CSV table of C-alpha atoms and ligand atoms in Angstrom, one decimal:
chain,number,residue,atom,x,y,z
A,1179,UNK,CA,0.0,0.0,0.0
A,1180,UNK,CA,1.3,3.3,-1.1
A,1181,UNK,CA,-0.6,5.4,1.3
A,1182,UNK,CA,-0.9,3.9,4.8
A,1183,UNK,CA,-2.0,7.0,6.6
A,1184,UNK,CA,-5.5,7.0,7.9
A,1185,UNK,CA,-8.0,9.2,5.9
A,1186,UNK,CA,-8.8,12.0,8.3
A,1187,UNK,CA,-12.4,11.9,6.9
A,1188,UNK,CA,-12.8,8.4,8.3
A,1189,UNK,CA,-12.3,9.4,11.9
A,1190,UNK,CA,-14.9,10.9,14.2
A,1191,UNK,CA,-14.8,14.4,15.7
A,1192,UNK,CA,-14.1,12.9,19.1
A,1193,UNK,CA,-11.1,11.0,17.6
A,1194,UNK,CA,-9.8,14.2,16.1
A,1195,UNK,CA,-10.3,15.8,19.5
A,1196,UNK,CA,-8.2,13.1,21.2
A,1197,UNK,CA,-5.5,13.5,18.5
A,1198,UNK,CA,-5.1,17.2,19.2
A,1199,UNK,CA,-5.2,16.6,22.9
A,1200,UNK,CA,-2.5,13.9,22.6
A,1201,UNK,CA,-0.4,16.3,20.7
A,1202,UNK,CA,-1.0,19.1,23.2
A,1203,UNK,CA,-2.8,21.4,20.6
A,1204,UNK,CA,-5.7,23.6,21.5
A,1205,UNK,CA,-9.1,22.0,21.4
A,1206,UNK,CA,-10.7,24.8,19.3
A,1207,UNK,CA,-8.7,23.4,16.3
A,1208,UNK,CA,-11.1,20.5,16.2
A,1209,UNK,CA,-14.0,22.6,15.0
A,1210,UNK,CA,-11.8,24.5,12.6
A,1211,UNK,CA,-10.5,21.4,10.9
A,1212,UNK,CA,-14.0,19.9,10.9
A,1213,UNK,CA,-15.4,23.0,9.1
A,1214,UNK,CA,-12.7,22.8,6.5
A,1215,UNK,CA,-13.4,19.2,5.9
A,1216,UNK,CA,-17.1,19.1,5.8
A,1217,UNK,CA,-18.5,22.6,5.4
A,1218,UNK,CA,-15.8,23.9,2.9
A,1219,UNK,CA,-15.0,20.5,1.5
A,1220,UNK,CA,-11.3,21.3,1.5
A,1221,UNK,CA,-9.2,18.3,0.2
A,1222,UNK,CA,-5.7,19.6,1.0
A,1223,UNK,CA,-4.4,20.4,4.5
A,1224,UNK,CA,-2.5,23.5,3.0
A,1225,UNK,CA,-5.9,25.1,2.3
A,1226,UNK,CA,-6.8,25.1,6.0
A,1227,UNK,CA,-5.6,28.6,6.3
A,1228,UNK,CA,-6.5,29.4,9.9
A,1229,UNK,CA,-4.6,26.4,11.1
A,1230,UNK,CA,-1.0,27.0,12.0
A,1231,UNK,CA,1.7,25.7,9.8
A,1232,UNK,CA,3.0,23.5,12.6
A,1233,UNK,CA,-0.4,21.9,13.0
A,1234,UNK,CA,-1.0,21.5,9.3
A,1235,UNK,CA,2.3,19.6,9.2
A,1236,UNK,CA,1.3,17.5,12.1
A,1237,UNK,CA,-2.0,16.6,10.4
A,1238,UNK,CA,-0.2,15.8,7.1
A,1239,UNK,CA,2.2,13.5,9.0
A,1240,UNK,CA,-0.6,11.5,10.5
A,1241,UNK,CA,-3.5,11.7,8.0
A,1242,UNK,CA,-4.3,11.6,4.3
A,1243,UNK,CA,-7.4,12.9,2.5
A,1244,UNK,CA,-8.5,10.5,-0.2
A,1245,UNK,CA,-11.5,12.0,-2.0
A,1246,UNK,CA,-13.5,10.6,-4.9
A,1247,UNK,CA,-13.1,12.7,-8.1
A,1248,UNK,CA,-15.0,13.2,-11.3
A,1249,UNK,CA,-13.5,11.1,-14.0
A,1250,UNK,CA,-16.0,11.9,-16.9
A,1251,UNK,CA,-19.4,13.3,-17.5
A,1252,UNK,CA,-22.0,12.2,-20.0
A,1253,UNK,CA,-25.0,14.3,-20.9
A,1254,UNK,CA,-28.3,12.7,-21.9
A,1255,UNK,CA,-30.8,14.1,-24.4
A,1256,UNK,CA,-33.3,14.7,-21.6
A,1257,UNK,CA,-30.9,16.8,-19.5
A,1258,UNK,CA,-29.8,13.9,-17.2
A,1259,UNK,CA,-26.1,14.0,-16.5
A,1260,UNK,CA,-24.2,10.8,-15.6
A,1261,UNK,CA,-21.0,11.2,-13.5
A,1262,UNK,CA,-18.3,8.6,-13.4
A,1263,UNK,CA,-16.4,9.0,-10.2
A,1264,UNK,CA,-13.0,7.5,-9.7
A,1265,UNK,CA,-11.6,6.3,-6.4
A,1266,UNK,CA,-8.5,4.3,-5.4
A,1267,UNK,CA,-7.0,5.1,-8.8
A,1268,UNK,CA,-8.9,2.5,-10.7
A,1269,UNK,CA,-12.3,1.9,-9.1
A,1270,UNK,CA,-15.4,3.6,-10.5
A,1271,UNK,CA,-18.8,4.4,-9.1
A,1272,UNK,CA,-21.5,6.3,-10.8
A,1273,UNK,CA,-23.9,9.1,-9.9
A,1274,UNK,CA,-26.6,11.0,-11.8
A,1275,UNK,CA,-28.0,14.5,-11.8
A,1276,UNK,CA,-31.7,14.5,-12.8
A,1277,UNK,CA,-33.1,17.9,-13.6
A,1278,UNK,CA,-36.9,18.0,-13.4
A,1279,UNK,CA,-39.4,20.9,-13.5
A,1280,UNK,CA,-38.9,22.0,-10.0
A,1281,UNK,CA,-36.3,19.6,-8.7
A,1282,UNK,CA,-32.7,18.8,-9.2
A,1283,UNK,CA,-32.1,15.3,-7.9
A,1284,UNK,CA,-28.7,13.7,-7.2
A,1285,UNK,CA,-28.7,10.0,-7.4
A,1286,UNK,CA,-25.7,8.6,-5.6
A,1287,UNK,CA,-23.9,5.3,-4.9
A,1288,UNK,CA,-23.2,3.6,-1.6
A,1289,UNK,CA,-21.0,0.7,-2.7
A,1290,UNK,CA,-18.6,-0.2,-5.5
A,1291,UNK,CA,-20.6,-2.9,-7.2
A,1292,UNK,CA,-23.3,-4.8,-5.3
A,1293,UNK,CA,-23.7,-8.1,-3.5
A,1294,UNK,CA,-27.4,-8.6,-4.2
A,1295,UNK,CA,-27.6,-9.8,-7.8
A,1296,UNK,CA,-31.2,-8.7,-8.6
A,1297,UNK,CA,-31.8,-10.3,-11.9
A,1298,UNK,CA,-33.0,-7.2,-13.8
A,1299,UNK,CA,-30.3,-4.8,-12.5
A,1300,UNK,CA,-27.0,-4.1,-14.3
A,1301,UNK,CA,-25.2,-3.3,-11.0
A,1302,UNK,CA,-26.4,-6.8,-9.9
A,1303,UNK,CA,-24.2,-8.3,-12.5
A,1304,UNK,CA,-21.1,-7.0,-10.8
A,1305,UNK,CA,-19.5,-8.3,-7.7
A,1306,UNK,CA,-19.4,-6.2,-4.5
A,1307,UNK,CA,-16.0,-4.6,-4.5
A,1308,UNK,CA,-16.1,-2.5,-1.4
A,1309,UNK,CA,-18.2,-0.1,0.7
A,1310,UNK,CA,-17.8,3.6,0.0
A,1311,UNK,CA,-16.6,5.7,3.0
A,1312,UNK,CA,-18.8,8.4,4.4
A,1313,UNK,CA,-16.4,10.9,2.8
A,1314,UNK,CA,-16.8,9.4,-0.6
A,1315,UNK,CA,-20.6,9.4,-0.2
A,1316,UNK,CA,-20.5,13.0,0.7
A,1317,UNK,CA,-18.1,13.9,-2.1
A,1318,UNK,CA,-20.6,12.7,-4.7
A,1319,UNK,CA,-23.2,15.0,-3.3
A,1320,UNK,CA,-20.8,17.9,-3.1
A,1321,UNK,CA,-19.5,17.4,-6.7
A,1322,UNK,CA,-22.9,16.9,-8.2
A,1323,UNK,CA,-24.1,20.0,-6.3
A,1324,UNK,CA,-21.2,22.1,-7.6
A,1325,UNK,CA,-22.0,21.0,-11.1
A,1326,UNK,CA,-25.7,21.8,-10.6
A,1327,UNK,CA,-24.9,25.3,-9.3
A,1328,UNK,CA,-22.6,25.9,-12.3
A,1329,UNK,CA,-24.9,24.6,-15.0
A,1330,UNK,CA,-28.4,25.3,-13.6
A,1331,UNK,CA,-27.6,28.1,-11.2
A,1332,UNK,CA,-29.3,26.2,-8.5
A,1333,UNK,CA,-28.3,23.7,-5.8
A,1334,UNK,CA,-29.6,20.2,-5.8
A,1335,UNK,CA,-33.0,19.9,-4.1
A,1336,UNK,CA,-33.1,16.1,-3.5
A,1337,UNK,CA,-30.8,13.2,-2.9
A,1338,UNK,CA,-31.6,9.5,-3.6
A,1339,UNK,CA,-29.4,6.6,-2.6
A,1340,UNK,CA,-30.4,4.8,-5.8
A,1341,UNK,CA,-27.1,4.5,-7.5
A,1342,UNK,CA,-24.8,1.5,-7.2
A,1343,UNK,CA,-25.0,-0.7,-4.1
A,1344,UNK,CA,-27.3,-1.5,-1.2
A,1345,UNK,CA,-27.2,1.4,1.3
A,1346,UNK,CA,-28.5,-0.7,4.2
A,1347,UNK,CA,-25.5,-3.0,3.8
A,1348,UNK,CA,-23.2,-0.1,4.2
A,1349,UNK,CA,-25.4,1.6,6.7
A,1350,UNK,CA,-22.8,3.0,9.1
A,1351,UNK,CA,-21.1,5.0,6.4
A,1352,UNK,CA,-24.4,6.0,4.7
A,1353,UNK,CA,-25.7,7.3,8.0
A,1354,UNK,CA,-22.5,9.3,8.6
A,1355,UNK,CA,-22.7,10.6,5.0
A,1356,UNK,CA,-26.3,11.7,5.7
A,1357,UNK,CA,-25.1,13.4,8.9
A,1358,UNK,CA,-22.6,15.5,6.9
A,1359,UNK,CA,-25.2,16.3,4.2
A,1360,UNK,CA,-27.8,17.4,6.8
A,1361,UNK,CA,-25.7,18.8,9.7
A,1362,UNK,CA,-24.9,22.5,10.0
A,1363,UNK,CA,-21.3,21.4,10.2
A,1364,UNK,CA,-21.7,20.2,6.6
A,1365,UNK,CA,-24.2,21.1,3.9
A,1366,UNK,CA,-27.1,21.7,6.2
A,1367,UNK,CA,-29.7,20.2,3.8
A,1368,UNK,CA,-33.0,18.9,5.1
A,1369,UNK,CA,-33.2,15.1,5.6
A,1370,UNK,CA,-36.7,15.3,4.2
A,1371,UNK,CA,-35.1,15.7,0.8
A,1372,UNK,CA,-33.1,12.5,1.2
A,1373,UNK,CA,-34.4,9.0,0.2
A,1374,UNK,CA,-32.5,5.8,1.0
A,1375,UNK,CA,-33.6,3.0,-1.2
A,1376,UNK,CA,-33.3,-0.7,-0.1
A,1377,UNK,CA,-34.0,-4.1,-1.5
A,1378,UNK,CA,-35.6,-4.8,1.8
A,1379,UNK,CA,-33.0,-5.8,4.4
A,1380,UNK,CA,-35.5,-6.6,7.2
A,1381,UNK,CA,-33.1,-6.4,10.2
A,1382,UNK,CA,-31.9,-3.0,9.1
A,1383,UNK,CA,-35.3,-1.5,8.4
A,1384,UNK,CA,-36.2,-2.4,12.0
A,1385,UNK,CA,-32.9,-0.9,13.2
A,1386,UNK,CA,-33.6,2.3,11.3
A,1387,UNK,CA,-37.0,2.5,12.8
A,1388,UNK,CA,-35.4,2.7,16.3
A,1389,UNK,CA,-33.0,5.5,15.2
A,1390,UNK,CA,-35.6,8.2,14.7
A,1391,UNK,CA,-34.4,8.7,11.1
A,1392,UNK,CA,-34.5,12.1,9.4
A,1393,UNK,CA,-34.6,10.7,5.9
A,1394,UNK,CA,-37.2,8.8,3.7
A,1395,UNK,CA,-37.2,5.2,2.9
A,1396,UNK,CA,-37.9,3.5,-0.4
A,1397,UNK,CA,-38.3,-0.2,-0.8
A,1398,UNK,CA,-37.6,-2.0,-4.1
A,1399,UNK,CA,-40.5,-4.4,-4.0
A,1400,UNK,CA,-41.0,-5.4,-7.6
A,1401,UNK,CA,-43.3,-8.3,-6.8
A,1402,UNK,CA,-45.7,-9.1,-4.0
A,1403,UNK,CA,-45.7,-12.8,-5.0
A,1404,UNK,CA,-43.3,-14.8,-2.9
A,1405,UNK,CA,-42.1,-17.2,-5.6
A,1406,UNK,CA,-41.8,-14.5,-8.2
A,1407,UNK,CA,-39.9,-12.2,-5.9
A,1408,UNK,CA,-37.6,-15.1,-5.1
A,1409,UNK,CA,-36.9,-15.5,-8.7
A,1410,UNK,CA,-36.0,-11.9,-9.5
A,1411,UNK,CA,-34.5,-10.8,-6.2
A,1412,UNK,CA,-32.2,-13.1,-4.2
A,1413,UNK,CA,-32.8,-11.2,-1.1
A,1414,UNK,CA,-36.3,-12.5,-0.9
A,1415,UNK,CA,-35.0,-16.0,-0.1
A,1416,UNK,CA,-33.7,-14.7,3.3
A,1417,UNK,CA,-35.9,-11.7,3.8
A,1418,UNK,CA,-39.3,-12.8,2.6
A,1419,UNK,CA,-42.4,-10.7,2.0
A,1420,UNK,CA,-44.1,-11.5,5.3
A,1421,UNK,CA,-41.0,-10.4,7.3
A,1422,UNK,CA,-40.6,-7.3,5.1
A,1423,UNK,CA,-44.2,-6.3,5.6
A,1424,UNK,CA,-43.8,-6.7,9.4
A,1425,UNK,CA,-40.7,-4.6,9.4
A,1426,UNK,CA,-42.3,-1.8,7.3
A,1427,UNK,CA,-45.4,-1.7,9.5
A,1428,UNK,CA,-43.0,-1.4,12.5
A,1429,UNK,CA,-41.1,1.3,10.7
A,1430,UNK,CA,-44.2,3.3,10.0
A,1431,UNK,CA,-45.5,2.9,13.6
A,1432,UNK,CA,-42.2,4.1,15.0
A,1433,UNK,CA,-41.4,6.9,12.6
A,1434,UNK,CA,-44.7,7.9,11.0
A,1435,UNK,CA,-42.7,8.1,7.8
A,1436,UNK,CA,-44.5,6.6,4.8
A,1437,UNK,CA,-42.2,4.4,2.8
A,1438,UNK,CA,-42.3,4.5,-1.0
A,1439,UNK,CA,-42.5,1.2,-2.9
A,1440,UNK,CA,-40.6,0.9,-6.1
A,1441,UNK,CA,-42.1,-1.5,-8.6
A,1442,UNK,CA,-40.3,-2.0,-12.0
A,1443,UNK,CA,-42.8,-3.4,-14.5
A,1444,UNK,CA,-41.3,-6.4,-16.3
A,1445,UNK,CA,-43.2,-7.8,-19.2
A,1446,UNK,CA,-45.0,-11.0,-18.5
A,1447,UNK,CA,-43.3,-11.3,-15.1
A,1448,UNK,CA,-45.0,-9.0,-12.6
A,1449,UNK,CA,-47.3,-6.8,-14.7
A,1450,UNK,CA,-50.6,-8.8,-14.6
A,1451,UNK,CA,-53.8,-7.6,-13.0
A,1452,UNK,CA,-53.3,-10.4,-10.5
A,1453,UNK,CA,-49.9,-8.9,-9.7
A,1454,UNK,CA,-51.4,-5.5,-9.2
A,1455,UNK,CA,-53.9,-7.0,-6.7
A,1456,UNK,CA,-51.2,-8.7,-4.8
A,1457,UNK,CA,-49.3,-5.4,-4.7
A,1458,UNK,CA,-52.4,-3.6,-3.3
A,1459,UNK,CA,-52.9,-6.3,-0.7
A,1460,UNK,CA,-49.3,-6.0,0.4
A,1461,UNK,CA,-49.5,-2.3,0.8
A,1462,UNK,CA,-52.9,-2.3,2.5
A,1463,UNK,CA,-51.8,-1.9,6.1
A,1464,UNK,CA,-48.7,0.1,5.4
A,1465,UNK,CA,-49.3,3.9,4.8
A,1466,UNK,CA,-47.2,4.3,1.7
A,1467,UNK,CA,-46.8,5.5,-1.8
A,1468,UNK,CA,-46.0,3.5,-4.9
A,1469,UNK,CA,-43.7,4.4,-7.8
A,1470,UNK,CA,-44.2,2.3,-10.8
A,1471,UNK,CA,-40.9,2.3,-12.8
A,1472,UNK,CA,-40.4,1.6,-16.5
A,1473,UNK,CA,-37.9,-1.1,-17.0
A,1474,UNK,CA,-34.7,0.1,-18.5
A,1475,UNK,CA,-32.9,-2.3,-20.7
A,1476,UNK,CA,-30.0,-4.2,-19.3
A,1477,UNK,CA,-27.8,-6.3,-21.5
A,1478,UNK,CA,-28.2,-10.1,-21.0
A,1479,UNK,CA,-30.9,-9.7,-18.4
A,1480,UNK,CA,-33.6,-11.4,-20.5
A,1481,UNK,CA,-36.2,-9.0,-19.3
A,1482,UNK,CA,-38.3,-6.5,-21.3
A,1483,UNK,CA,-40.3,-3.5,-20.5
A,1484,UNK,CA,-44.1,-3.9,-20.1
A,1485,UNK,CA,-46.0,-2.6,-23.1
A,1486,UNK,CA,-48.0,0.6,-22.8
A,1487,UNK,CA,-51.4,-1.0,-22.6
A,1488,UNK,CA,-50.4,-3.4,-19.8
A,1489,UNK,CA,-48.7,-0.6,-17.9
A,1490,UNK,CA,-51.7,1.6,-18.2
A,1491,UNK,CA,-54.1,-1.2,-17.0
A,1492,UNK,CA,-51.8,-1.8,-14.0
A,1493,UNK,CA,-51.7,1.9,-13.1
A,1494,UNK,CA,-55.5,2.3,-13.6
A,1495,UNK,CA,-56.3,-0.6,-11.2
A,1496,UNK,CA,-54.2,0.9,-8.5
A,1497,UNK,CA,-55.6,4.4,-9.0
A,1498,UNK,CA,-59.1,3.1,-9.0
A,1499,UNK,CA,-58.5,1.6,-5.6
A,1500,UNK,CA,-57.2,5.0,-4.3
A,1501,UNK,CA,-53.6,3.9,-4.0
A,1502,UNK,CA,-51.1,6.8,-4.1
A,1503,UNK,CA,-49.2,5.8,-7.2
A,1504,UNK,CA,-47.0,7.5,-9.8
A,1505,UNK,CA,-45.6,6.2,-13.0
A,1506,UNK,CA,-41.9,7.1,-13.2
A,1507,UNK,CA,-40.8,7.5,-16.8
A,1508,UNK,CA,-37.3,6.5,-17.6
A,1509,UNK,CA,-34.6,9.2,-17.4
A,1510,UNK,CA,-31.1,9.1,-18.9
A,1511,UNK,CA,-31.6,5.8,-20.6
A,1512,UNK,CA,-29.6,6.9,-23.7
A,1513,UNK,CA,-26.5,7.4,-21.6
A,1514,UNK,CA,-26.9,4.3,-19.4
A,1515,UNK,CA,-27.8,6.5,-16.4
A,1516,UNK,CA,-31.3,5.2,-15.8
A,1517,UNK,CA,-32.3,3.1,-12.7
A,1518,UNK,CA,-30.6,-0.2,-12.8
A,1519,UNK,CA,-28.2,0.7,-15.6
A,1520,UNK,CA,-25.3,1.8,-13.5
A,1521,UNK,CA,-22.6,-0.8,-13.9
A,1522,UNK,CA,-19.6,0.7,-15.5
A,1523,UNK,CA,-16.6,-1.6,-15.9
A,1524,UNK,CA,-14.7,1.0,-17.7
A,1525,UNK,CA,-11.0,0.7,-17.4
A,1526,UNK,CA,-9.1,3.9,-16.7
B,847,SAH,N1,-30.0,-1.5,-3.7
B,847,SAH,C1,-30.9,-0.4,-3.6
B,847,SAH,C2,-30.5,0.8,-4.3
B,847,SAH,C3,-30.5,0.7,-5.8
B,847,SAH,S1,-31.8,1.7,-6.3
B,847,SAH,C4,-32.3,-0.9,-4.0
B,847,SAH,O1,-32.4,-2.0,-4.7
B,847,SAH,O2,-33.3,-0.3,-3.7
B,847,SAH,C5,-32.0,1.4,-7.9
B,847,SAH,C6,-33.5,1.2,-8.1
B,847,SAH,O3,-33.6,0.9,-9.5
B,847,SAH,C7,-34.1,0.0,-7.4
B,847,SAH,O4,-35.5,0.2,-7.1
B,847,SAH,C8,-33.9,-1.1,-8.4
B,847,SAH,O5,-34.7,-2.2,-8.2
B,847,SAH,C9,-34.3,-0.3,-9.7
B,847,SAH,N2,-33.8,-1.0,-10.9
B,847,SAH,C10,-32.8,-1.9,-11.0
B,847,SAH,N3,-32.7,-2.3,-12.3
B,847,SAH,C11,-33.6,-1.6,-13.0
B,847,SAH,C12,-33.9,-1.6,-14.4
B,847,SAH,N4,-33.2,-2.3,-15.2
B,847,SAH,N5,-34.9,-0.7,-14.8
B,847,SAH,C13,-35.5,0.0,-13.9
B,847,SAH,N6,-35.3,0.1,-12.6
B,847,SAH,C14,-34.3,-0.8,-12.1
């Protein structure tokens, strides 16, 4: 390993406090350094101008700062921008900026690759390489936001953890990342504008319910039929629908936050009227909303998008039954930036 120093952005404020104490430096330095790191997003100790040269040297001797950087950008015809972020010299994750009428949504990654292997998802065809650090999660938000301000003259309004990886399997870092996004030490954005999307890791949903979360939860359901969900999503074999439902009811009771269900319509797989009824039944006792998502093509997946008529019938049945449902049209498909298409294996 070339760089064996610990990344200063992977330590807690308390640990930094102990560091300064051990080196007999004044305690007010902690907040100053913290502000440089998280509020000003400074990536070089030399830029910490109110820290003495001696202390900057001390920090440099003990710590590194290893940020994620933009490698390339791709712009889609609909205004969507895909970011390839590089980390560790040769690892890549992706993020997306999605401009809508009154929103600018940043879609960010939580892991390099993914361990879940959902059959219809391009990221699922990769292996899990590693978790992103809280700093790398935060970097994506900051970089997409900087781009948004430059191009659209506006900050991002929403953040969704719907890029590569499963946020609840890297929960500690995701939570710390959210802390920096929402805290006044960092970006100071409202947690109400953040959505964490999960395949449905039951144990973690129950854990989050206990934590008084300040963010929203989305659940990739995609089928309310046990065997069908087993077929398309491995996770269902260990976290089945009954357990998932129980965890989500508990989540709502505890937090009063309405989860959103994501449901990708796959032709001939989960798009029948019977499937729609099962979906309604599943959601019945969980105050929630449903996002129907158009399937985006993924090479070698074998799945196809439901046709317009079937999609329409599915949507109508839900609407007729007073379910809060929206059809999410695909965004950024031409540049491989749409849901489930993030899977770059690009060599640098
Ligand atoms: N692991 C988390 C975060 C990824 S979010 C999760 O599964 O929720 C990405 C969203 O896009 C998920 O709802 C996922 O199921 C959905 N998705 C995956 N592949 C897709 C595809 N080919 N077309 C449309 N949506 C897809």
